[in-house]
Short mmCIF file of N, CA and C in Angstrom, two decimals:
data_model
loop_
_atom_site.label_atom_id
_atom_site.label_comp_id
_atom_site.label_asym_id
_atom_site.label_seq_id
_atom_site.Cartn_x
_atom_site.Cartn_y
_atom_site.Cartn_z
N UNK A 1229 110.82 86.72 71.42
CA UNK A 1229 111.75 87.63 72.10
C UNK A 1229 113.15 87.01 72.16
N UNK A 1230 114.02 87.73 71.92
CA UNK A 1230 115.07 87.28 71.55
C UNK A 1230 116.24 87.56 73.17
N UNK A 1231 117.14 86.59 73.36
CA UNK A 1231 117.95 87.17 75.03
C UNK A 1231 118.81 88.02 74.45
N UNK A 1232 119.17 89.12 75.47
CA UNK A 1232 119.66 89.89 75.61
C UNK A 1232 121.18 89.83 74.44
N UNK A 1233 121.53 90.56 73.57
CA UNK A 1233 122.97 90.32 72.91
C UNK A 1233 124.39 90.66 73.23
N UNK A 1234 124.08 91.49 74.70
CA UNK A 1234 125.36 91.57 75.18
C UNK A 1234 125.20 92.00 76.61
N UNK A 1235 125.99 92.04 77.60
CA UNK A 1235 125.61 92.11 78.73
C UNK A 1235 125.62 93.20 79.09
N UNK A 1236 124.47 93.73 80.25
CA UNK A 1236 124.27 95.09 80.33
C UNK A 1236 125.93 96.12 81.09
N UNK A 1237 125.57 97.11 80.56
CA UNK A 1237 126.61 98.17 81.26
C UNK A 1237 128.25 97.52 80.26
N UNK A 1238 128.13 96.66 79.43
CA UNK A 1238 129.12 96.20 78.87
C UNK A 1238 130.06 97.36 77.97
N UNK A 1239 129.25 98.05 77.39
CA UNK A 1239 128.97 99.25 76.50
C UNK A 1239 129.69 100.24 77.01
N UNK A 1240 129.09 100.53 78.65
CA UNK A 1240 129.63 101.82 79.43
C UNK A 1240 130.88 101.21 79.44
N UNK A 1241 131.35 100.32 79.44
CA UNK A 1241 132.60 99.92 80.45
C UNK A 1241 133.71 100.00 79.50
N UNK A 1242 132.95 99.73 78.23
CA UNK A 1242 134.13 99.89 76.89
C UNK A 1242 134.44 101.23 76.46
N UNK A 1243 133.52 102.21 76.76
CA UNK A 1243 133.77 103.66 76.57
C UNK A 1243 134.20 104.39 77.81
N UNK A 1244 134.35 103.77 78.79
CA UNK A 1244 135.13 104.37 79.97
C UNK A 1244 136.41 104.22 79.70
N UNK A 1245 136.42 102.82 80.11
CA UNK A 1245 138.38 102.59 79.14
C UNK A 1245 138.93 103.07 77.78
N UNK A 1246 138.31 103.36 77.02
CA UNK A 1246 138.49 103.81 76.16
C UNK A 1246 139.08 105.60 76.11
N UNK A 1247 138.06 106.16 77.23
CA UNK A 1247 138.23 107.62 77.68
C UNK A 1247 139.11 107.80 78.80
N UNK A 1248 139.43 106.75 79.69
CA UNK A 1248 139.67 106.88 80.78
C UNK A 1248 141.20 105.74 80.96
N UNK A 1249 141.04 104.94 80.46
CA UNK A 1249 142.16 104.13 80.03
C UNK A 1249 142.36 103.60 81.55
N UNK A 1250 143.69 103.08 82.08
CA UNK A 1250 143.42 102.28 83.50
C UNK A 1250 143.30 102.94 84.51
N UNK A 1251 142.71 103.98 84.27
CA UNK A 1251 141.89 104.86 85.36
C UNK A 1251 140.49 104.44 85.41
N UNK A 1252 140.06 103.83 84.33
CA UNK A 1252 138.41 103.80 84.25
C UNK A 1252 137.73 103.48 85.50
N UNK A 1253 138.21 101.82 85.72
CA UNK A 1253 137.45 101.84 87.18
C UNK A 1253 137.35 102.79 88.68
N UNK A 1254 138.36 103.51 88.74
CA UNK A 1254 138.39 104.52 89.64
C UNK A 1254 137.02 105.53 89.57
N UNK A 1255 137.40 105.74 88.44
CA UNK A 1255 136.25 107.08 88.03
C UNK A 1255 134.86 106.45 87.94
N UNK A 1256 134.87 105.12 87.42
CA UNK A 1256 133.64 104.73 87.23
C UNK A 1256 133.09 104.21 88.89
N UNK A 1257 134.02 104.23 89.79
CA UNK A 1257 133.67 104.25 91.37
C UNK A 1257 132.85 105.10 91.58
N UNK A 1258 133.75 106.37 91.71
CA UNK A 1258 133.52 107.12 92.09
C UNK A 1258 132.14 107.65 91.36
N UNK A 1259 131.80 107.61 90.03
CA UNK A 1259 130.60 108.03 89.38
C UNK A 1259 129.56 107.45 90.21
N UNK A 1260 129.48 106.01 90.76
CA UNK A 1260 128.61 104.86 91.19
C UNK A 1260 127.85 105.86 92.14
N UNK A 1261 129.63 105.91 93.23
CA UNK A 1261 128.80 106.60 94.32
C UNK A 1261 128.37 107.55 94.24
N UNK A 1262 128.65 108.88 93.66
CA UNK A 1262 127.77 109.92 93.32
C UNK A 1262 126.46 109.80 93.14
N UNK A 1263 126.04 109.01 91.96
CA UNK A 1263 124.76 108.80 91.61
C UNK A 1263 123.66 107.82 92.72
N UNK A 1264 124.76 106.56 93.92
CA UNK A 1264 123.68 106.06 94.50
C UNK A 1264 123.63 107.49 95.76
N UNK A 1265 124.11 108.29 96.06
CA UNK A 1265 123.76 109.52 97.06
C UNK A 1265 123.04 109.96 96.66
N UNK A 1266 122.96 110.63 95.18
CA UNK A 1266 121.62 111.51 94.38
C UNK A 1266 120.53 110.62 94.83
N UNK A 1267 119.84 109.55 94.32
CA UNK A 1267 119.25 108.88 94.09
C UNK A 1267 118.80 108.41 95.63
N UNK A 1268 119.25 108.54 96.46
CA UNK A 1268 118.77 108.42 97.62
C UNK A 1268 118.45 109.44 98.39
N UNK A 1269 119.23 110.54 98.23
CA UNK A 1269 118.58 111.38 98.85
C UNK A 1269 117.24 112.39 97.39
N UNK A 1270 117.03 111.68 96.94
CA UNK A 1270 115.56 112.13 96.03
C UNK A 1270 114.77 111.14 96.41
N UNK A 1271 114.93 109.72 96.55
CA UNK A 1271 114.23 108.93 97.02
C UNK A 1271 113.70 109.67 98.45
N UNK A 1272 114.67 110.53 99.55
CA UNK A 1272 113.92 110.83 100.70
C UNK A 1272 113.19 111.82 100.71
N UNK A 1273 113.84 112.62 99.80
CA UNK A 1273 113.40 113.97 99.71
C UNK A 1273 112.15 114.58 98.94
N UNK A 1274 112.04 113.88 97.30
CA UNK A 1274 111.13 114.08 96.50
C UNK A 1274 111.00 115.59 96.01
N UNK A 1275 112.67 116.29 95.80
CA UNK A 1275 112.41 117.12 95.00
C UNK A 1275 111.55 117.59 93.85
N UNK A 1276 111.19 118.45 93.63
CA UNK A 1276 110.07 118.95 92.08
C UNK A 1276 111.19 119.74 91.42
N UNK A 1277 111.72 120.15 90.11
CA UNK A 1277 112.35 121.01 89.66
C UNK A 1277 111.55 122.35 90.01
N UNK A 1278 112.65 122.96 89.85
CA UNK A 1278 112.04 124.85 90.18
C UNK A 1278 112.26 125.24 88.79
N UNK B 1081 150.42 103.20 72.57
CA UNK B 1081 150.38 104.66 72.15
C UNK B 1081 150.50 104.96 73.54
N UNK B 1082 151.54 105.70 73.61
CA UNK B 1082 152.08 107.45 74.60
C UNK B 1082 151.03 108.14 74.62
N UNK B 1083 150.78 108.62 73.13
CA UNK B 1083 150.53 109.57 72.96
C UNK B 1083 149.00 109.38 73.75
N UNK B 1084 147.74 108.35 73.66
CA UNK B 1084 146.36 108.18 74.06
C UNK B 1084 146.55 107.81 75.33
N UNK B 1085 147.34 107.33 76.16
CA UNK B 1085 147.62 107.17 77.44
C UNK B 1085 147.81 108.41 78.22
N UNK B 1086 148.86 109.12 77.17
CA UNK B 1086 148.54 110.48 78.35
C UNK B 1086 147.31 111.29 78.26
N UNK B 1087 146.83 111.28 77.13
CA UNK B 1087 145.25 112.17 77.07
C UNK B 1087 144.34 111.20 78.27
N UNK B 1088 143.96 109.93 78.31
CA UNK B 1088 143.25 109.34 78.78
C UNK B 1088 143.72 109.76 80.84
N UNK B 1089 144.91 109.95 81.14
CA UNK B 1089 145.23 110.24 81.97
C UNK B 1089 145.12 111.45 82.51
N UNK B 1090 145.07 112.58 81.37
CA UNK B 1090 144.99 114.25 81.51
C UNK B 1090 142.93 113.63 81.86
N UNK B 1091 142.52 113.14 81.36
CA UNK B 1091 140.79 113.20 81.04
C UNK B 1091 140.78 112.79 82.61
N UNK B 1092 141.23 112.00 83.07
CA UNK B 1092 141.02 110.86 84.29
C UNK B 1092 141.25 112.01 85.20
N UNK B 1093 142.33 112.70 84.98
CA UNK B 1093 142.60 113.87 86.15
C UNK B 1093 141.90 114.95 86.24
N UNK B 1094 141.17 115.09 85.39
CA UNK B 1094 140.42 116.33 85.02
C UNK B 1094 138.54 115.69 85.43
N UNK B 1095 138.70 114.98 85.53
CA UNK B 1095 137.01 114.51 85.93
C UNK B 1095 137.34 114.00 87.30
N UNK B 1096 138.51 113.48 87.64
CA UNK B 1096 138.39 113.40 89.42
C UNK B 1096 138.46 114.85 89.75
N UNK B 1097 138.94 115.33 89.57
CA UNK B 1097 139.18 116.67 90.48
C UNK B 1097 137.28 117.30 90.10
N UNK B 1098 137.11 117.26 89.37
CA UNK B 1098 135.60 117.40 88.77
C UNK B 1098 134.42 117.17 89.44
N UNK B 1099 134.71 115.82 90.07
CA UNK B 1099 134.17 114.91 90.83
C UNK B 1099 134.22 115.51 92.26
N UNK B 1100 135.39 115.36 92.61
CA UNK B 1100 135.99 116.02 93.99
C UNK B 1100 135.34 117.31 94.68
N UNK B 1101 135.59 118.09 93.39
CA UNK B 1101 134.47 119.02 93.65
C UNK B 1101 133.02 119.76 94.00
N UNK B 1102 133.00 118.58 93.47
CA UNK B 1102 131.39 118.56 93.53
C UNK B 1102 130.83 117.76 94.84
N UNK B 1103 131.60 116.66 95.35
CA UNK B 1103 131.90 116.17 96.78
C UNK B 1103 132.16 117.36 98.08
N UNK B 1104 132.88 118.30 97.16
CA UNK B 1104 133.58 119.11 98.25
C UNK B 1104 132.15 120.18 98.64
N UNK B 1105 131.25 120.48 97.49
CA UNK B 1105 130.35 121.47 97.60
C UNK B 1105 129.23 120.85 98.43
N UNK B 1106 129.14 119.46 98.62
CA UNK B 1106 127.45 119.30 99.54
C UNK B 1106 127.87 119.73 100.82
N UNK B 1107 126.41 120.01 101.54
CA UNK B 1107 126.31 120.69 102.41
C UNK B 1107 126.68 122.34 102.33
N UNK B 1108 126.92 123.06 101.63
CA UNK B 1108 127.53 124.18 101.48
C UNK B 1108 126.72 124.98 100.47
N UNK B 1109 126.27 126.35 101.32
CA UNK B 1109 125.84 127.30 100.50
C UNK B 1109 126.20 127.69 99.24
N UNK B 1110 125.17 127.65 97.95
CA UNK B 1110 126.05 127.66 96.53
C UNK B 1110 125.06 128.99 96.36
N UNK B 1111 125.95 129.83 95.60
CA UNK B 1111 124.97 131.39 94.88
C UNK B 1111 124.72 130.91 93.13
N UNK B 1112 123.73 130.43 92.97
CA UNK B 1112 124.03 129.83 90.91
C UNK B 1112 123.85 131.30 90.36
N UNK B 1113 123.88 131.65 89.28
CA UNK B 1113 123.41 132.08 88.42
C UNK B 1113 122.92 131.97 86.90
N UNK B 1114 121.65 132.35 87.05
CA UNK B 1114 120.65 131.29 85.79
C UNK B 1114 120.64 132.18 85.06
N UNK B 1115 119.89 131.88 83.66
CA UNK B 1115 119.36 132.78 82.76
C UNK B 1115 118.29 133.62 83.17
N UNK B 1116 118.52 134.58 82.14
CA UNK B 1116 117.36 135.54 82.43
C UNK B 1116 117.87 136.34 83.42
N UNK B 1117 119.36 136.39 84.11
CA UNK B 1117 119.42 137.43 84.99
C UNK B 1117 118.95 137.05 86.27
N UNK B 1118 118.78 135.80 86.88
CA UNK B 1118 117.77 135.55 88.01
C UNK B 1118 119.36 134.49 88.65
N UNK B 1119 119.37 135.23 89.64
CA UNK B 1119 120.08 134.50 90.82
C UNK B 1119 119.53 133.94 92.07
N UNK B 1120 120.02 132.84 92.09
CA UNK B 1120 119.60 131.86 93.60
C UNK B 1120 120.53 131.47 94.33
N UNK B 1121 120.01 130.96 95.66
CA UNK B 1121 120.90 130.25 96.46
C UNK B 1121 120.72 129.27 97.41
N UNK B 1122 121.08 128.03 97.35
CA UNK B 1122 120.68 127.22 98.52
C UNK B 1122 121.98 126.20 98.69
N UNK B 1123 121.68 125.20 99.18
CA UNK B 1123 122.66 124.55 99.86
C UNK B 1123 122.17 123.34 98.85
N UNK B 1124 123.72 122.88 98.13
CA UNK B 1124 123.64 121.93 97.49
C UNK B 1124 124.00 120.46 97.53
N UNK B 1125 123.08 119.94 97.81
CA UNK B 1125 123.22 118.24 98.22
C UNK B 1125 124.02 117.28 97.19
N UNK B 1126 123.08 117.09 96.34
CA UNK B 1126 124.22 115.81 95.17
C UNK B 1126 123.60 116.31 93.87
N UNK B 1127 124.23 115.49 92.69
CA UNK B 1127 124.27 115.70 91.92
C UNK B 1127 124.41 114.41 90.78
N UNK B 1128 123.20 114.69 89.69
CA UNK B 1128 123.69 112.99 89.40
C UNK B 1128 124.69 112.92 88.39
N UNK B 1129 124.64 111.68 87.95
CA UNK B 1129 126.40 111.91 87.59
C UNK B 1129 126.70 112.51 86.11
N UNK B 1130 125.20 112.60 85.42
CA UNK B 1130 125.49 113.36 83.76
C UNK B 1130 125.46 114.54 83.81
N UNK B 1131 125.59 114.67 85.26
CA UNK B 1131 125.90 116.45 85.57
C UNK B 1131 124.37 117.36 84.85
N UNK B 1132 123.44 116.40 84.96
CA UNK B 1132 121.99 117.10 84.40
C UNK B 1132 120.91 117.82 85.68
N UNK B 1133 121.35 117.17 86.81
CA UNK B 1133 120.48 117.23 87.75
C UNK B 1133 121.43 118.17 89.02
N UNK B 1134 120.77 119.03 89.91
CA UNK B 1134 121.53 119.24 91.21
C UNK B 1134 120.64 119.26 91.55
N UNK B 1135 120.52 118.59 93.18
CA UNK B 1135 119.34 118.14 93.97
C UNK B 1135 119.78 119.65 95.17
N UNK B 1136 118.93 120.43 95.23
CA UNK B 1136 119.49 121.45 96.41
C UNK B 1136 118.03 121.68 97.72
N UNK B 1137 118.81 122.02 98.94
CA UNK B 1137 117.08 122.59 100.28
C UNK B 1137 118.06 124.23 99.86
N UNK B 1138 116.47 124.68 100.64
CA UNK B 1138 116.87 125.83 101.08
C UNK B 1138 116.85 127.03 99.74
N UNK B 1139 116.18 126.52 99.03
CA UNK B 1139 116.47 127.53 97.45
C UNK B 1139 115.82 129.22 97.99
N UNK B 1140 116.62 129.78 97.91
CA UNK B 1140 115.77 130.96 97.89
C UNK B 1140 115.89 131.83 97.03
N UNK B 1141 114.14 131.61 96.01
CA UNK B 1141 114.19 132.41 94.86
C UNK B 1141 113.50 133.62 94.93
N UNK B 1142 113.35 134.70 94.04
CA UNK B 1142 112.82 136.05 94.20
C UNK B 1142 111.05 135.32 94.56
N UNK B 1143 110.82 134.42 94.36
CA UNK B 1143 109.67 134.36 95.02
C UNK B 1143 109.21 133.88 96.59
N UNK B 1144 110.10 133.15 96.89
CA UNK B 1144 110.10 132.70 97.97
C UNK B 1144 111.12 131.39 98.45
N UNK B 1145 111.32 130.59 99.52
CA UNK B 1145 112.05 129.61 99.75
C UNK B 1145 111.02 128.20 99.26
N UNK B 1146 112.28 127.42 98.64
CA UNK B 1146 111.69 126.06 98.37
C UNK B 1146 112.37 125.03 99.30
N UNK B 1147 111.59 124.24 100.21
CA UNK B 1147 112.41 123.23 101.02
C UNK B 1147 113.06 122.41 99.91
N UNK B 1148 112.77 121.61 98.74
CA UNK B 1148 113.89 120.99 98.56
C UNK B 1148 113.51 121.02 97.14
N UNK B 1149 114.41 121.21 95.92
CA UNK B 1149 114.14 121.16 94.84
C UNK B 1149 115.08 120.93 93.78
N UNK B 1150 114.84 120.17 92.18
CA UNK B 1150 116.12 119.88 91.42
C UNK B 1150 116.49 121.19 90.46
N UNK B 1151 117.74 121.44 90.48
CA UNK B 1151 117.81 122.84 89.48
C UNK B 1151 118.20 121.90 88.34
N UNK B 1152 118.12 122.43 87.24
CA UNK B 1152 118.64 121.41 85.41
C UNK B 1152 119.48 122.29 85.42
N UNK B 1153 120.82 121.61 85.56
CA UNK B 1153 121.78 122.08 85.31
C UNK B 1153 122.12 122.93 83.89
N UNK B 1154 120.79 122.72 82.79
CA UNK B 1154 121.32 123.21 81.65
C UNK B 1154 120.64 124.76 81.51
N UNK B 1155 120.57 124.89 82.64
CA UNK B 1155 119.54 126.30 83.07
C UNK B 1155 120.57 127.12 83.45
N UNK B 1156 121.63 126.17 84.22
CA UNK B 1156 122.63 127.30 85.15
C UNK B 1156 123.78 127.56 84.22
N UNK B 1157 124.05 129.24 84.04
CA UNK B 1157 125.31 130.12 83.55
C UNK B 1157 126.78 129.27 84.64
N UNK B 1158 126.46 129.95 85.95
CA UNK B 1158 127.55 129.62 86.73
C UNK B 1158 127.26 129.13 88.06
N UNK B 1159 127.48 129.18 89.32
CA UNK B 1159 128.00 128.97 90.28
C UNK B 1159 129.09 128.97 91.39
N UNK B 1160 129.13 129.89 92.22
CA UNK B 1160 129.93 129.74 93.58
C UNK B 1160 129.97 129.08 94.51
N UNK B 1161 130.95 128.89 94.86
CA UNK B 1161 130.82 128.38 96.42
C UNK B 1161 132.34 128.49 97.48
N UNK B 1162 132.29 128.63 98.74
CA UNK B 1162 133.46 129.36 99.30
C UNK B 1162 133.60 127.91 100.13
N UNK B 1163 135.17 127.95 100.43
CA UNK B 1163 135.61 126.02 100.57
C UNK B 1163 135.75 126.23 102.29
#
């Protein structure tokens, strides 16, 4: 098994700036928190799709 | 480049406000409208961020209410909601 060849989320971070230019980290904030709210409130909730 | 700085800036402004929005809608009664002609409505909580998922309570479909359930966003035509 070979280690890892580049560090994780390295990828996202080059195509944010790339799209987002020195805005990236803002947006990529704000994405964070979006997704840790989802993710917690499914963690409480345990939606099923309809 | 001017010229990729301002696109990257038009993109940046156009996905916060995007964002914002979608901040602005939890807690708040949303009316979607899906395919097939079938409209719902519940109160929409979050949303994850590839815009694939909306986590919503309160669904009430022509069959009955669901306490809490995910709609696939690639199901939904549109959506309302009053600010």
């Amino acid at each position: 098994i070979q280690p890892p060849a580049e560090r994780p989320g390295e990828r996202r971070l080059v195509e944010m700036r790339r799209l987002y230019g020195d805005d990236a980290t803002k947006i990529q904030g704000m994405e964070t928190a979006m997704q840790l709210l989802f993710d917690r409130k499914c963690d409480k909730k345990q939606p099923k799709y309809w | 480049n001017g010229c990729l700085k301002e696109e990257q800036r038009s993109r940046s402004t156009l996905r916060e406000r995007f964002l914002r929005s979608l901040i602005a809608m939890a807690g708040k009664t949303v009316d979607f409208t899906m395919y097939e002609r079938v409209s719902v409505t519940a109160t929409f909580a979050a949303s994850d961020i590839d815009i694939l998922n909306f986590q919503v309570s309160h669904l009430q479909t022509p069959l009955g209410i669901q306490k809490e359930a995910l709609l696939r966003c690639p199901d939904i035509i549109a959506y309302t909601f009053n600010l």
